CSV table of N, CA and C in Angstrom, one decimal:
chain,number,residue,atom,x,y,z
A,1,UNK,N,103.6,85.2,115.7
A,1,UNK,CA,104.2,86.5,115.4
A,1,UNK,C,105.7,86.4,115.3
A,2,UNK,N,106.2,85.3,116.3
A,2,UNK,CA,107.7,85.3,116.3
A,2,UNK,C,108.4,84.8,114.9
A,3,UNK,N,107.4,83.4,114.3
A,3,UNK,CA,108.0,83.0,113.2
A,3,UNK,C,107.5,83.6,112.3
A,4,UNK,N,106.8,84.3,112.3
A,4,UNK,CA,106.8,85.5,111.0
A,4,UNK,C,107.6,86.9,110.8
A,5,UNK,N,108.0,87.1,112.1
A,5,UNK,CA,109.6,88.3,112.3
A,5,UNK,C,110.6,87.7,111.9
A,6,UNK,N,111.1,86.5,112.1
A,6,UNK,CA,111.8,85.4,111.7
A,6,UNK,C,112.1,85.0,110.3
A,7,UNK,N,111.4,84.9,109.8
A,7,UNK,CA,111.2,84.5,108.1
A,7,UNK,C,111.6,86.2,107.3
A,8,UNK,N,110.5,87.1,108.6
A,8,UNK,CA,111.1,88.6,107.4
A,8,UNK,C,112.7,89.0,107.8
A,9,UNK,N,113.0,88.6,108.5
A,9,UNK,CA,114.7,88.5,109.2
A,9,UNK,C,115.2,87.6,107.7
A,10,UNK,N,115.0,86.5,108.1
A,10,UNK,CA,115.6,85.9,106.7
A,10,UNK,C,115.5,85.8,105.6
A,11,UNK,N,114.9,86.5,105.2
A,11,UNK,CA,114.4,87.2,103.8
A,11,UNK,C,115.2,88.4,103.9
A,12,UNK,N,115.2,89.1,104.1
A,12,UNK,CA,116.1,90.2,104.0
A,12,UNK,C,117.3,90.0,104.4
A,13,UNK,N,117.9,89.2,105.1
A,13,UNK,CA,119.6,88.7,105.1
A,13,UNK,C,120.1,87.8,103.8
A,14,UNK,N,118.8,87.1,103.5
A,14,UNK,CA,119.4,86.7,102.1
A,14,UNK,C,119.3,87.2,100.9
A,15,UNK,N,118.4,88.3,100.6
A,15,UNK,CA,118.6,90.2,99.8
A,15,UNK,C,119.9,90.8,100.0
A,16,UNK,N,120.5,90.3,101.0
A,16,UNK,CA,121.7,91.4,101.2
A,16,UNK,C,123.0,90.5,101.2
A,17,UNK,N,122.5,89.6,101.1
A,17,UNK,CA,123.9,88.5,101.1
A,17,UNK,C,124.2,88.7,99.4
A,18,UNK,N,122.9,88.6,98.5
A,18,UNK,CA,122.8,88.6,97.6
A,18,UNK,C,123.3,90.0,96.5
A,19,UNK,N,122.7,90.6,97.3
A,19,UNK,CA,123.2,92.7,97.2
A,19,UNK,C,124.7,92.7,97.2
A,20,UNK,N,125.7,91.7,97.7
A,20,UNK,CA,126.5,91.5,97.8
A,20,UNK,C,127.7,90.9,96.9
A,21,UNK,N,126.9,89.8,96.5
A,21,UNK,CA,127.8,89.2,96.1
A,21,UNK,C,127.4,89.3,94.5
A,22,UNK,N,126.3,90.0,94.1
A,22,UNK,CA,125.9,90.0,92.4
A,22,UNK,C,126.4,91.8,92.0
A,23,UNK,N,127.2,91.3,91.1
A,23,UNK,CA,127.7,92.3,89.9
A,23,UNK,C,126.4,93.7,89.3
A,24,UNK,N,126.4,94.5,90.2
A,24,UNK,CA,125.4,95.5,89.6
A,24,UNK,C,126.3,96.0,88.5
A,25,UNK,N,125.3,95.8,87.3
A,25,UNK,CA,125.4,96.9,85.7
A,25,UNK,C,125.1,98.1,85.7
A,26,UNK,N,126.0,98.9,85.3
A,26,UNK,CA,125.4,100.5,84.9
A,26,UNK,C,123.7,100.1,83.6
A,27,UNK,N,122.9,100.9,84.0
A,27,UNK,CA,122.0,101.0,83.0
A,27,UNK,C,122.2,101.5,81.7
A,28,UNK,N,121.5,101.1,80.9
A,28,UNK,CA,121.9,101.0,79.6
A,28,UNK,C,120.6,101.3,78.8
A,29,UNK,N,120.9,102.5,77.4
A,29,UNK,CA,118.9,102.4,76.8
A,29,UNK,C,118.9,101.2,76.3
A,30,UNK,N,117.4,101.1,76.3
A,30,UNK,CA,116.6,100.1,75.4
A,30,UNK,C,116.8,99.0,77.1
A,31,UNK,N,117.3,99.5,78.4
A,31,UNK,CA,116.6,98.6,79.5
A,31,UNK,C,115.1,98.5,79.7
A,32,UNK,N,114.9,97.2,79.9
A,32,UNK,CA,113.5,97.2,80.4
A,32,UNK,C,113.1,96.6,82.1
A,33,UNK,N,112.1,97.4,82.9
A,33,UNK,CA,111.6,96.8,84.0
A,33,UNK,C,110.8,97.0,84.3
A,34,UNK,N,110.1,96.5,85.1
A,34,UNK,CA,108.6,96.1,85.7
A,34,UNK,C,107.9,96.6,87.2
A,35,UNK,N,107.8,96.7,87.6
A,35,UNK,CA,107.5,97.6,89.2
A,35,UNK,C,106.4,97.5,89.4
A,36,UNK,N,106.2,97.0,90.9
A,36,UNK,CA,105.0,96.5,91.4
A,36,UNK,C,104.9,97.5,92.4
A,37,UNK,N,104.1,98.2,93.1
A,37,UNK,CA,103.6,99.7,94.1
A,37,UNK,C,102.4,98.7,94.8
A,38,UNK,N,102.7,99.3,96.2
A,38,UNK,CA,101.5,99.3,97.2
A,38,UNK,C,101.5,100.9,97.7
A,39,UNK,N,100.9,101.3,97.7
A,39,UNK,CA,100.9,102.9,98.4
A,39,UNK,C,99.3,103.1,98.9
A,40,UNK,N,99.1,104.7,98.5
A,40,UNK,CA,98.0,105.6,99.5
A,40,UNK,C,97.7,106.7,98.8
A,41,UNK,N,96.8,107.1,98.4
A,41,UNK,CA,96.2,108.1,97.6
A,41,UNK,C,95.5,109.2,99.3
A,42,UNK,N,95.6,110.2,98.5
A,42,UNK,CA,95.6,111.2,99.9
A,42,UNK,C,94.3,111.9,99.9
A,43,UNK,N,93.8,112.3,98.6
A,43,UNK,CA,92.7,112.8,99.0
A,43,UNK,C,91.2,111.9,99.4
A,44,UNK,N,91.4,111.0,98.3
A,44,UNK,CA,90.4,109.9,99.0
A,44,UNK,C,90.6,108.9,100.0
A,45,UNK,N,91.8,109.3,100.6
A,45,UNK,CA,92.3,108.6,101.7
A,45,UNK,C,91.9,106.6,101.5
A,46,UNK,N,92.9,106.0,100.9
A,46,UNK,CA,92.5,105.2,100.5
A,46,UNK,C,93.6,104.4,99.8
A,47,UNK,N,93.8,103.1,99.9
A,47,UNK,CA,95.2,102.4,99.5
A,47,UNK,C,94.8,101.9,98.3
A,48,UNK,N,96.3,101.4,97.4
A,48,UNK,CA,96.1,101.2,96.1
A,48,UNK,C,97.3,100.5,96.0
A,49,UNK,N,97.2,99.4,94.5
A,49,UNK,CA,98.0,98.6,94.3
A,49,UNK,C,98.4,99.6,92.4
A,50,UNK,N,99.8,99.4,91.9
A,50,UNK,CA,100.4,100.0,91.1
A,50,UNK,C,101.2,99.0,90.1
A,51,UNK,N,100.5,98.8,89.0
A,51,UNK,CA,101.9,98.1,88.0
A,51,UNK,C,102.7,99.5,87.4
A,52,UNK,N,104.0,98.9,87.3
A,52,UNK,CA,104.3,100.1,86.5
A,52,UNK,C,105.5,99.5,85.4
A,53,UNK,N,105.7,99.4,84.1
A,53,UNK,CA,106.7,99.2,83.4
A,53,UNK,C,107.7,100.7,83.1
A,54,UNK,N,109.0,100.3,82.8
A,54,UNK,CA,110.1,101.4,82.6
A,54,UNK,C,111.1,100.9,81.5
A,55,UNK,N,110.6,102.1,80.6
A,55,UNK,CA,111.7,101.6,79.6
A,55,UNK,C,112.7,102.5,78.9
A,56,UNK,N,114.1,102.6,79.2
A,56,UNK,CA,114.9,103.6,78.9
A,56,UNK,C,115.3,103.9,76.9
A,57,UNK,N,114.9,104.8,76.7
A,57,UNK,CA,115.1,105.3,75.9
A,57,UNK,C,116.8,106.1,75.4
A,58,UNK,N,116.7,106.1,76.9
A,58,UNK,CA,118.2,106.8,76.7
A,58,UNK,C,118.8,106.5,77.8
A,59,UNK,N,120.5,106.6,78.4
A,59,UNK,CA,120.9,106.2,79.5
A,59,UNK,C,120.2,107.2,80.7
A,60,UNK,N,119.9,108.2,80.5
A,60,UNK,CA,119.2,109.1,81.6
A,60,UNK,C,117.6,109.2,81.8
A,61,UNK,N,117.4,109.2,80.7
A,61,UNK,CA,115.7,109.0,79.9
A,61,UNK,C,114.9,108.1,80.2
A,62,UNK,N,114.0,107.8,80.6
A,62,UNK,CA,112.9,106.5,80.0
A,62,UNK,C,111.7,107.2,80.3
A,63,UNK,N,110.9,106.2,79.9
A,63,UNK,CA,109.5,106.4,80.0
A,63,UNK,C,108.7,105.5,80.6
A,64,UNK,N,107.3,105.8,81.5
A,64,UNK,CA,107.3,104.7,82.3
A,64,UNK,C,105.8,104.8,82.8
A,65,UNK,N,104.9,103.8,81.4
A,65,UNK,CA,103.5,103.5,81.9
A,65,UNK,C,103.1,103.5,83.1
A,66,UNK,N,102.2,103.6,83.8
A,66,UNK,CA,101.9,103.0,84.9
A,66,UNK,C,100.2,103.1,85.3
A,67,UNK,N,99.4,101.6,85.5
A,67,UNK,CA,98.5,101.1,86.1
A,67,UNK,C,98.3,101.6,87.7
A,68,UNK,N,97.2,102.0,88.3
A,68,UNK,CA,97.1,102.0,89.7
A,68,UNK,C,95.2,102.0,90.0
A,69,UNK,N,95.1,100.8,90.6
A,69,UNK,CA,93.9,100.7,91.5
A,69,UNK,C,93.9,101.1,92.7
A,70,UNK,N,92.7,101.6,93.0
A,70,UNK,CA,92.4,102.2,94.4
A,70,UNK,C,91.2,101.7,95.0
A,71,UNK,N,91.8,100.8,96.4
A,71,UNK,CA,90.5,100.0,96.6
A,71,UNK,C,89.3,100.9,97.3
A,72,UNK,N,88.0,100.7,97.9
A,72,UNK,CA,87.2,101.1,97.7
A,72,UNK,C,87.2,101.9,99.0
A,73,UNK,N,86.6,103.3,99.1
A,73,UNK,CA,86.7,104.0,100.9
A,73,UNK,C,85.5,104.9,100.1
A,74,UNK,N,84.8,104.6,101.6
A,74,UNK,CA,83.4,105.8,101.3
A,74,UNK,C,82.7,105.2,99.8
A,75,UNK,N,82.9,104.1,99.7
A,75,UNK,CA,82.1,103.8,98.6
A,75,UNK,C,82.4,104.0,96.9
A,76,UNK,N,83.7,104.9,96.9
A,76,UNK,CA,84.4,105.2,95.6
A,76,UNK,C,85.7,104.3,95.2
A,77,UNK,N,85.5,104.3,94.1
A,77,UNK,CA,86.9,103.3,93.7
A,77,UNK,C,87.7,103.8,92.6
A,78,UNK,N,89.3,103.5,92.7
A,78,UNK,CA,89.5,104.6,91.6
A,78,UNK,C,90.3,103.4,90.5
A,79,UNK,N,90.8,103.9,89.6
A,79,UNK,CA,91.7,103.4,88.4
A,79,UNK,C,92.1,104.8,88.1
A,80,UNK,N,93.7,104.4,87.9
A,80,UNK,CA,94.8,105.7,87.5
A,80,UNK,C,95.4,105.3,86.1
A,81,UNK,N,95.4,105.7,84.8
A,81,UNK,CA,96.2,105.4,83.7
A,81,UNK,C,96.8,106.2,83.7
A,82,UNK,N,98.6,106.2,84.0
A,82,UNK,CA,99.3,107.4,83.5
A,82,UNK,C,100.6,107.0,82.5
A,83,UNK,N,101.4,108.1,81.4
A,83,UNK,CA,102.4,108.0,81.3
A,83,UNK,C,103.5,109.4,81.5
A,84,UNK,N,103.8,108.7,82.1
A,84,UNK,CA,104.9,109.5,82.7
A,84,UNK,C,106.6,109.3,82.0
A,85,UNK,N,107.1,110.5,82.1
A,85,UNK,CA,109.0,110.2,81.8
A,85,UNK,C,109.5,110.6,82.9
A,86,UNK,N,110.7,110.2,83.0
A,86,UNK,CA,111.7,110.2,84.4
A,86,UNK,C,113.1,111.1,83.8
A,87,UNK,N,113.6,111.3,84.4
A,87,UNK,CA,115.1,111.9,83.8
A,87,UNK,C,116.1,111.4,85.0
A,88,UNK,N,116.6,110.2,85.1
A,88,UNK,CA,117.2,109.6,86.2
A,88,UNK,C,118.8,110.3,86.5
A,89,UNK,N,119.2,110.3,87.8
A,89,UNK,CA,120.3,110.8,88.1
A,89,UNK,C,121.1,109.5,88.9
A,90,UNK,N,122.2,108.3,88.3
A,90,UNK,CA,122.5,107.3,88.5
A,90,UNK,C,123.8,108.0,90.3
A,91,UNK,N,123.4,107.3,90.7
A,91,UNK,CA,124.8,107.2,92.1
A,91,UNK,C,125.1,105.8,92.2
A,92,UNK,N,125.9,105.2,90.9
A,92,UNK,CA,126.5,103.8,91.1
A,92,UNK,C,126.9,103.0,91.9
A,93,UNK,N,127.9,104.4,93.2
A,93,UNK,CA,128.8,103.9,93.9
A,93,UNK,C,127.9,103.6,95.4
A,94,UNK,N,127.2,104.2,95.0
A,94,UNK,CA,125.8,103.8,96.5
A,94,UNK,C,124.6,103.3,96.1
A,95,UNK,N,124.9,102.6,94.5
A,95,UNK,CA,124.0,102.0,94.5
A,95,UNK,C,122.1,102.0,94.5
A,96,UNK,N,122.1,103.6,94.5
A,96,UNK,CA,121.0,104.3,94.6
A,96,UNK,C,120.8,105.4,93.1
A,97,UNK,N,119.3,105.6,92.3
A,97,UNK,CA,119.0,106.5,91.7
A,97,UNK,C,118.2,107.5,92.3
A,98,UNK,N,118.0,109.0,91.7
A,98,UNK,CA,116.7,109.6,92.0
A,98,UNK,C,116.2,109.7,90.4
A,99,UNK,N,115.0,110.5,90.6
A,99,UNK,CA,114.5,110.9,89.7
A,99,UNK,C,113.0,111.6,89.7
A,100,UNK,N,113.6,113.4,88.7
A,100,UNK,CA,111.6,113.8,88.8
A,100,UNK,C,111.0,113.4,87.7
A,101,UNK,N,109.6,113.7,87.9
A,101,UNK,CA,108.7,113.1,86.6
A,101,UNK,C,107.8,113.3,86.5
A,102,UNK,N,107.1,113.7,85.4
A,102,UNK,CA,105.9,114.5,85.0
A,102,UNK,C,106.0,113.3,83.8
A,103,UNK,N,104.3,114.0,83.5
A,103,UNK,CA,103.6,112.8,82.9
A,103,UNK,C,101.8,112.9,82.7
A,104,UNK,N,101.2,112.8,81.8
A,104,UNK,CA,99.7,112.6,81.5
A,104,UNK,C,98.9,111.6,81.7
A,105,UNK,N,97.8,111.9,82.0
A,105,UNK,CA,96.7,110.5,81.6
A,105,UNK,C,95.8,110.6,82.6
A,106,UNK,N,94.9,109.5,82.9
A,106,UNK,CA,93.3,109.4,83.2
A,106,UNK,C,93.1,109.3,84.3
A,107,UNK,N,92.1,109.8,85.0
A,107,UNK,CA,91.8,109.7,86.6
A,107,UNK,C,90.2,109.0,86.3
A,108,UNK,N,90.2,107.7,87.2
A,108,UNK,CA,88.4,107.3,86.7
A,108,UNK,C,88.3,107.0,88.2
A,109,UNK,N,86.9,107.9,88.8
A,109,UNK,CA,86.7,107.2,89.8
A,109,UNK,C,85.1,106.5,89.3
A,110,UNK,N,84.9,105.8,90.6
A,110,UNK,CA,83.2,104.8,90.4
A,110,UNK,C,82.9,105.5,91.9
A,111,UNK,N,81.8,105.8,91.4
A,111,UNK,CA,80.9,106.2,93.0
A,111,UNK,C,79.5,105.1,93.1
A,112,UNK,N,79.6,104.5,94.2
A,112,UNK,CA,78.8,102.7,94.3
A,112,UNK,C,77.1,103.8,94.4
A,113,UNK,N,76.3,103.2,94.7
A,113,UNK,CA,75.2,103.6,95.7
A,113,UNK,C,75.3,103.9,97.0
A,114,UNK,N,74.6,104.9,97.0
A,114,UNK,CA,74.7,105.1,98.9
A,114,UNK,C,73.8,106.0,99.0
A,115,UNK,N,73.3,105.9,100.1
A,115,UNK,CA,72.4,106.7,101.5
A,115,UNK,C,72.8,107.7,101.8
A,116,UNK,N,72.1,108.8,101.8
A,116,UNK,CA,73.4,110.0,102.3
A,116,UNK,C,72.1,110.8,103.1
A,117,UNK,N,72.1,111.7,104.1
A,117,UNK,CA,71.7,112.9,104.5
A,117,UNK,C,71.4,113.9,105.1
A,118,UNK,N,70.2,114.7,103.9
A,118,UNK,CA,70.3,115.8,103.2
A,118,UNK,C,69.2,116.7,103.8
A,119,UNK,N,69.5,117.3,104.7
A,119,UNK,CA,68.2,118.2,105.7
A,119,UNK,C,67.9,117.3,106.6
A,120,UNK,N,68.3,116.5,107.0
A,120,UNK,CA,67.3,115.5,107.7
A,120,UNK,C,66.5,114.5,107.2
A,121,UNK,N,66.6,114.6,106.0
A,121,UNK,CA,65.9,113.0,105.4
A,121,UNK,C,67.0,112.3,104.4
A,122,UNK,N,66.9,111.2,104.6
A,122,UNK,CA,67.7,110.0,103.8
A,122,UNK,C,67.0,110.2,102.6
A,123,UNK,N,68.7,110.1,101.8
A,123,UNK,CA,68.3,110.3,100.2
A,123,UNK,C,69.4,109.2,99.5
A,124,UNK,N,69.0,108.3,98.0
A,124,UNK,CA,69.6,107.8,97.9
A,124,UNK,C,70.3,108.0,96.5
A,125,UNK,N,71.4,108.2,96.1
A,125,UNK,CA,72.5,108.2,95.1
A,125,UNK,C,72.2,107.0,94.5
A,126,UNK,N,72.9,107.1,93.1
A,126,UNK,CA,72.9,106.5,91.9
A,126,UNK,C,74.6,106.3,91.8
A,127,UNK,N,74.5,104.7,91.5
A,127,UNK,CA,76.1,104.6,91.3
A,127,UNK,C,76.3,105.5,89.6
A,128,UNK,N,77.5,106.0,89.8
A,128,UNK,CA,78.2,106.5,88.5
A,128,UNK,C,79.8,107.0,88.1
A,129,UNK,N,80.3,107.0,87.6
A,129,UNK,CA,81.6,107.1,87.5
A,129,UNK,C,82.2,108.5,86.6
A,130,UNK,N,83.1,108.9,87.1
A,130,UNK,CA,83.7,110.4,86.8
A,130,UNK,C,85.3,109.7,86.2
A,131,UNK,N,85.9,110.7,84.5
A,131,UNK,CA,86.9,110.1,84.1
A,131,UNK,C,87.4,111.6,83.9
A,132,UNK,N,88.9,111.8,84.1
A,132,UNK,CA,89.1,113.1,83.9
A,132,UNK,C,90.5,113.0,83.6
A,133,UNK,N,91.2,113.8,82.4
A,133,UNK,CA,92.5,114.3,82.6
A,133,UNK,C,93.3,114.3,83.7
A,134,UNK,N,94.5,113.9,83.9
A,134,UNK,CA,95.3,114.9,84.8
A,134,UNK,C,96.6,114.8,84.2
A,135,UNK,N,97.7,115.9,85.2
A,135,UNK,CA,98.9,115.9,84.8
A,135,UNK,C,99.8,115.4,86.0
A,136,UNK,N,100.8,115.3,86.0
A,136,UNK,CA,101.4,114.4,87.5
A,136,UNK,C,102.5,115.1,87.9
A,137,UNK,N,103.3,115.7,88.5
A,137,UNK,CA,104.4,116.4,88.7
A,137,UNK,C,105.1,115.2,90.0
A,138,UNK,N,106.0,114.5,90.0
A,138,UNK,CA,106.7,114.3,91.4
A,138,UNK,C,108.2,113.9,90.9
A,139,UNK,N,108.5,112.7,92.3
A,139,UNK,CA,110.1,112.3,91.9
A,139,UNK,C,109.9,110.7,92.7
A,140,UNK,N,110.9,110.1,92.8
A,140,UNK,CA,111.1,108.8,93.5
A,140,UNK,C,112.4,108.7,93.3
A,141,UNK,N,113.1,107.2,94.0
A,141,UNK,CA,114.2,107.2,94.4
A,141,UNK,C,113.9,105.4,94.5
A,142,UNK,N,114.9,104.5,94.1
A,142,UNK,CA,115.2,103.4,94.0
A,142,UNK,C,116.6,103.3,94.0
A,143,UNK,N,116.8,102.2,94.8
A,143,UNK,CA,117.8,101.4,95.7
A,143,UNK,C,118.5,99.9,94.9
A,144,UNK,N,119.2,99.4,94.1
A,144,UNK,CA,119.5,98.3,93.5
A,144,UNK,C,119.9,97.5,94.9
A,145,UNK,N,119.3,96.2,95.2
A,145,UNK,CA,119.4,95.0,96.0
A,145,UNK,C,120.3,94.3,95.0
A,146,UNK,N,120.0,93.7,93.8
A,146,UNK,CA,120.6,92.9,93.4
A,146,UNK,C,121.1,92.9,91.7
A,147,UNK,N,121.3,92.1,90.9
A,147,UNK,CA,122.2,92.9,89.3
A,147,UNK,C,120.6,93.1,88.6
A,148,UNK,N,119.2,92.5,89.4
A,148,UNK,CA,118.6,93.3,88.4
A,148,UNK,C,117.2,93.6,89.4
A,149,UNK,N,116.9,93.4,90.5
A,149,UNK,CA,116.2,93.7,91.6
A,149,UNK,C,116.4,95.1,92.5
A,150,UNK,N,115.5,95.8,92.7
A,150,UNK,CA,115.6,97.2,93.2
A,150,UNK,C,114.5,97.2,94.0
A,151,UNK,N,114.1,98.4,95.2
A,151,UNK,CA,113.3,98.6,96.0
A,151,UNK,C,113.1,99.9,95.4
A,152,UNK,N,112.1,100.5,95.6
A,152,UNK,CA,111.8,101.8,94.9
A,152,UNK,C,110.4,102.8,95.7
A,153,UNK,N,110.5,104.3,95.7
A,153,UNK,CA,109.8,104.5,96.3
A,153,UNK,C,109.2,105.6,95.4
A,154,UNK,N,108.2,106.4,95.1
A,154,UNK,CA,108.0,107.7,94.4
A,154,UNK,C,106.8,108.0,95.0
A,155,UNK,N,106.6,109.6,94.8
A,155,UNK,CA,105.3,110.1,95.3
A,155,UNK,C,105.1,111.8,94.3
A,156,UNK,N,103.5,111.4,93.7
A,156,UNK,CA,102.9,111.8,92.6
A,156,UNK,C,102.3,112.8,93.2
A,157,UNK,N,102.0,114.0,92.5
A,157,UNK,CA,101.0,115.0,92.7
A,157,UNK,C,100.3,114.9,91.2
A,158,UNK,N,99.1,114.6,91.3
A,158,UNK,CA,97.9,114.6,90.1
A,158,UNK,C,97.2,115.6,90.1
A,159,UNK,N,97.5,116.4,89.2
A,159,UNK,CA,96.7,117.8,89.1
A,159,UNK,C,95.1,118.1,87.7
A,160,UNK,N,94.3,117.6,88.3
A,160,UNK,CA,92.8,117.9,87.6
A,160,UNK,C,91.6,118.4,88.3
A,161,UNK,N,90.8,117.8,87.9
A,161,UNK,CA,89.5,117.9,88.6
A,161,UNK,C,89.9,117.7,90.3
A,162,UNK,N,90.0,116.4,90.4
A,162,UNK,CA,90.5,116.0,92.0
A,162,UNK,C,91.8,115.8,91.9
A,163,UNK,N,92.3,116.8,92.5
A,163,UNK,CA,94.0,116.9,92.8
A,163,UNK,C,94.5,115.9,94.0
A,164,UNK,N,95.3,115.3,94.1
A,164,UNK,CA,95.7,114.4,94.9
A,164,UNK,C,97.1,114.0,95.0
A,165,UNK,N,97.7,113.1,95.4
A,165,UNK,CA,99.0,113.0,96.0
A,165,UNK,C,98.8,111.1,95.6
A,166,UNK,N,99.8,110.4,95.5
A,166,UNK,CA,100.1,109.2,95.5
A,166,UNK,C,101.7,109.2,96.4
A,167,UNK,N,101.6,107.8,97.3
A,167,UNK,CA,102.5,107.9,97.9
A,167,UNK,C,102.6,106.2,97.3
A,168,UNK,N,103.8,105.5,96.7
A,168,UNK,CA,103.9,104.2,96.3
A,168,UNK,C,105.3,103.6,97.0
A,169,UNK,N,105.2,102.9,97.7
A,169,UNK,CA,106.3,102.1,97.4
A,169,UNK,C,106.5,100.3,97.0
A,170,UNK,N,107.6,100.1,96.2
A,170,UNK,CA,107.6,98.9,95.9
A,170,UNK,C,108.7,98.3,95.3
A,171,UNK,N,108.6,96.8,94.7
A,171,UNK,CA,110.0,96.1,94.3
A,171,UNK,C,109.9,96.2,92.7
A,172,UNK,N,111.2,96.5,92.1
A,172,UNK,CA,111.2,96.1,90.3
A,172,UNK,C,112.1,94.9,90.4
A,173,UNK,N,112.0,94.6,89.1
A,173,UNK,CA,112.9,93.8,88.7
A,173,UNK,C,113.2,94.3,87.0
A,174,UNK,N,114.3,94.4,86.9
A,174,UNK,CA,115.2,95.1,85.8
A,174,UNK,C,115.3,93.7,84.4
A,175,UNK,N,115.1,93.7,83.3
A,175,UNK,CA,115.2,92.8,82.4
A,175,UNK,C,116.6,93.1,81.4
């Protein structure tokens, strides 16, 4: 346990040595980056992994696909397709953005097999899967570590059939 506090000690001292000594760029359109999420979906109480690409269309503007799996709790599993736009507010001098964002696209959950019961006697379900619209309303906020490396955090509200909350955090890297 100690050489693995150890290692995340020096991994993050040499993020910030780095944070340091590399020339952060003002963003610019036609940037591109990539974003990796680990977070937590709220209603199905259940963690998920997130790709997300960002591509600025304008210095305040972009747009910004994003992938999210949700591994399996109670037997359901989900996949999230959304695209969302951001309208970013830059704070250069700290090195920090925010940004809100709305955005469309697909909610698919899989419901496995299972046992459930109903009066007192065991009954058994049929796996099957539910795909539905939704719309997304939230904001997030990212941190530039390095001239093209950032930490980033955002959290979604998904409004359809099953309304829910995403809470992500994760690292980009800026191209």
């Amino acid at each position: 346990m100690k050489k693995l506090l150890l290692v995340a000690a020096f991994i993050t001292a040499a993020f910030s040595m780095s944070a340091q000594t590399s020339q952060i760029r003002s963003p610019q359109a036609s940037d591109f980056a990539v974003v990796g999420h680990v977070g937590y979906q709220t209603n199905y109480e259940r963690f998920g992994i997130d790709l997300q690409g960002r591509y600025n269309l304008m210095k305040n503007i972009r747009i910004a696909p994003d992938i999210a799996f949700y591994f399996p709790n109670d037997k359901v599993t989900g996949l999230d397709v959304m695209l969302n736009a951001h309208y970013v507010f830059y704070f250069p001098q700290d090195r920090f953005s925010v940004y809100p964002l709305a955005g469309f696209g697909m909610q698919n959950n899989f419901y496995a097999k299972q046992t459930v019961m109903i009066d007192g006697t065991e009954a058994k379900t049929d796996s099957h899967s539910k795909t539905d619209f939704a719309f997304n309303l939230g904001g997030g906020i990212s941190y530039q570590i390095s001239a093209q490396g950032f930490l980033n955090a955002e959290v979604k509200f998904m409004l359809g059939d099953n309304d829910n909350a995403a809470i992500m955090l994760g690292y980009g890297y800026r191209f």
